[in-house]
Structures are given as C-alpha cells and as structure tokens.
Short mmCIF file of C-alpha atoms in Angstrom, two decimals:
data_model
loop_
_atom_site.label_atom_id
_atom_site.label_comp_id
_atom_site.label_asym_id
_atom_site.label_seq_id
_atom_site.Cartn_x
_atom_site.Cartn_y
_atom_site.Cartn_z
CA UNK A 1 4.07 -20.03 46.87
CA UNK A 2 3.75 -17.91 43.75
CA UNK A 3 3.08 -19.28 40.30
CA UNK A 4 5.53 -18.53 37.48
CA UNK A 5 4.58 -15.65 35.20
CA UNK A 6 3.76 -16.46 31.64
CA UNK A 7 5.66 -14.54 28.93
CA UNK A 8 3.58 -12.44 26.53
CA UNK A 9 2.65 -14.03 23.21
CA UNK A 10 4.94 -13.70 20.20
CA UNK A 11 4.03 -11.11 17.56
CA UNK A 12 1.28 -12.36 15.22
CA UNK A 13 2.36 -13.56 11.80
CA UNK A 14 0.77 -11.47 9.03
CA UNK A 15 0.48 -13.90 6.13
CA UNK A 16 -1.47 -11.76 3.68
CA UNK A 17 -1.86 -8.11 2.79
CA UNK A 18 -1.54 -5.68 -0.14
CA UNK A 19 1.65 -5.07 -2.12
CA UNK A 20 3.89 -2.23 -0.91
CA UNK A 21 2.59 -0.03 -3.76
CA UNK A 22 -0.89 -0.58 -5.16
CA UNK A 23 -3.75 1.22 -6.90
CA UNK A 24 -6.41 -0.81 -5.04
CA UNK A 25 -8.41 1.01 -2.32
CA UNK A 26 -9.30 -2.16 -0.40
CA UNK A 27 -7.06 -4.47 1.64
CA UNK A 28 -7.45 -7.89 3.25
CA UNK A 29 -5.12 -9.09 6.00
CA UNK A 30 -4.69 -12.65 7.26
CA UNK A 31 -2.78 -13.33 10.47
CA UNK A 32 -2.16 -16.08 13.01
CA UNK A 33 -0.87 -16.29 16.58
CA UNK A 34 -0.69 -18.58 19.56
CA UNK A 35 -3.76 -20.79 20.17
CA UNK A 36 -6.40 -19.50 22.57
CA UNK A 37 -5.52 -15.82 22.45
CA UNK A 38 -7.42 -12.90 21.00
CA UNK A 39 -6.29 -10.18 18.60
CA UNK A 40 -6.45 -6.39 18.56
CA UNK A 41 -6.03 -4.47 15.28
CA UNK A 42 -5.40 -0.87 14.30
CA UNK A 43 -5.28 0.90 10.95
CA UNK A 44 -3.33 4.12 10.46
CA UNK A 45 -2.81 4.74 14.19
CA UNK A 46 -6.46 4.40 15.24
CA UNK A 47 -7.12 2.83 18.66
CA UNK A 48 -6.70 -0.96 18.79
CA UNK A 49 -10.00 -2.87 18.67
CA UNK A 50 -10.87 -6.58 18.86
CA UNK A 51 -10.50 -8.32 15.49
CA UNK A 52 -10.28 -11.75 13.87
CA UNK A 53 -8.51 -12.93 10.74
CA UNK A 54 -9.18 -12.02 8.00
CA UNK A 55 -9.62 -8.25 8.38
CA UNK A 56 -11.06 -6.46 5.35
CA UNK A 57 -10.59 -2.72 4.85
CA UNK A 58 -12.36 -0.65 2.19
CA UNK A 59 -12.68 2.92 0.92
CA UNK A 60 -9.02 3.64 1.67
CA UNK A 61 -7.63 6.93 0.40
CA UNK A 62 -4.44 7.52 -1.61
CA UNK A 63 -1.33 7.65 0.55
CA UNK A 64 0.63 5.61 3.07
CA UNK A 65 -1.18 3.16 5.34
CA UNK A 66 -0.21 0.94 8.26
CA UNK A 67 -2.08 -2.11 9.55
CA UNK A 68 -1.07 -3.27 13.04
CA UNK A 69 -2.08 -6.41 14.94
CA UNK A 70 -1.15 -7.73 18.37
CA UNK A 71 -2.28 -10.67 20.45
CA UNK A 72 -3.51 -10.92 24.01
CA UNK A 73 -3.09 -14.38 25.54
CA UNK A 74 -5.56 -16.21 27.78
CA UNK A 75 -4.16 -14.65 30.98
CA UNK A 76 -4.16 -11.06 29.64
CA UNK A 77 -0.54 -10.62 28.53
CA UNK A 78 -0.25 -8.32 25.49
CA UNK A 79 2.33 -9.33 22.90
CA UNK A 80 4.45 -7.24 20.55
CA UNK A 81 2.73 -5.61 17.56
CA UNK A 82 3.25 -6.75 13.96
CA UNK A 83 2.76 -4.20 11.19
CA UNK A 84 2.28 -4.10 7.44
CA UNK A 85 2.76 -0.81 5.55
CA UNK A 86 1.70 0.02 2.02
CA UNK A 87 1.03 2.97 -0.26
CA UNK A 88 -2.10 3.47 -2.37
CA UNK A 89 -1.92 5.52 -5.57
CA UNK A 90 -5.30 5.16 -7.28
CA UNK A 91 -5.24 8.61 -8.90
CA UNK A 92 -4.35 8.48 -12.61
CA UNK A 93 -1.42 10.70 -13.61
CA UNK A 94 -1.99 13.94 -15.48
CA UNK A 95 -1.44 13.89 -19.25
CA UNK A 96 2.25 14.10 -20.17
CA UNK A 97 3.56 17.50 -21.24
CA UNK A 98 5.00 17.71 -24.75
CA UNK A 99 7.98 19.99 -25.18
CA UNK A 100 7.67 22.75 -27.78
CA UNK A 101 8.64 21.86 -31.34
CA UNK A 102 10.41 24.59 -33.34
CA UNK A 103 9.51 25.36 -36.97
CA UNK A 104 12.89 23.98 -38.12
CA UNK A 105 12.15 20.61 -36.52
CA UNK A 106 8.61 20.60 -37.94
CA UNK A 107 10.02 20.80 -41.51
CA UNK A 108 12.54 17.98 -40.98
CA UNK A 109 11.89 14.37 -42.04
CA UNK A 110 13.22 13.24 -38.64
CA UNK A 111 11.09 14.25 -35.70
CA UNK A 112 12.23 14.35 -32.10
CA UNK A 113 9.59 14.91 -29.45
CA UNK A 114 10.23 15.48 -25.79
CA UNK A 115 7.76 14.84 -22.97
CA UNK A 116 7.66 14.51 -19.22
CA UNK A 117 5.14 13.45 -16.61
CA UNK A 118 4.68 11.97 -13.14
CA UNK A 119 8.02 10.74 -11.69
CA UNK A 120 8.40 6.97 -11.60
CA UNK A 121 5.69 6.32 -14.17
CA UNK A 122 5.89 4.68 -17.57
CA UNK A 123 4.84 6.17 -20.89
CA UNK A 124 3.04 4.66 -23.86
CA UNK A 125 3.50 6.33 -27.24
CA UNK A 126 1.66 6.02 -30.54
CA UNK A 127 2.47 7.88 -33.78
CA UNK A 128 -0.15 8.42 -36.45
CA UNK A 129 1.29 9.06 -39.92
CA UNK A 130 -0.85 10.98 -42.40
#
C-alpha cells in the first residue's frame, strides 16, 4: 500500500522589498510560506542558498536586480519560485546642457533658455537677477 504524495508548497509570499525604481543600494526582503518548511533564496541568478526572513542585501550596484525565493517542505518537495525585481539608479545625473544663446537674444528683455539632460529626470531652475 503506497502513501499519497504530498503536493509541493505554494510559492512564498514576498511581503516586503524595495520599490521598482530606487536610489538605495541596500534591500530587505520579508517573506512567508507554509509552516515547517525551509527557504532557499537567490539574488541576480546566483545559486539558491538556505535563507530565512528577513533577507538583507547591501552594496548593490546600479542596474536591474532580481530576488528569488522558494520553499522546500518537510518531505523535500520544492515549490514554485516567487520573485521581486527592481532597478537601482544611485548615480547622480550629469549637469544639464544649456543650449547656445545668440547675441540677439542676449540683448532682449525676454530671455528664453533651452536645456536638456538625463531622460526621465526632473529639473530645478533658479534665476539670479543682477
């Protein structure tokens, strides 16, 4: 008489992690799963290793990152992996580029200045009058 097989555990629930876009080079992940199992974690495709919640990562570089976690139940069944992806951009943008001002515009009482910089960023402007 054979015993029924136990289904693998459900994917862990990741309840905490960094925003999808951040300038912070550390990350903390909280996760939960079925009682009695153990967890295996991976960051950026590295081999899965034993872990417990919370997992704290530091010294992360700019770019896209993926945190993965899966659970192994008490009888050795490995469940489906849950993932969290995010992008770190901790490098300040270069100074905006001002567009050339012609002599005619320089003599006018109305000034129009053009500038451009890193796509998707915001600009702050300040005018000093002499």
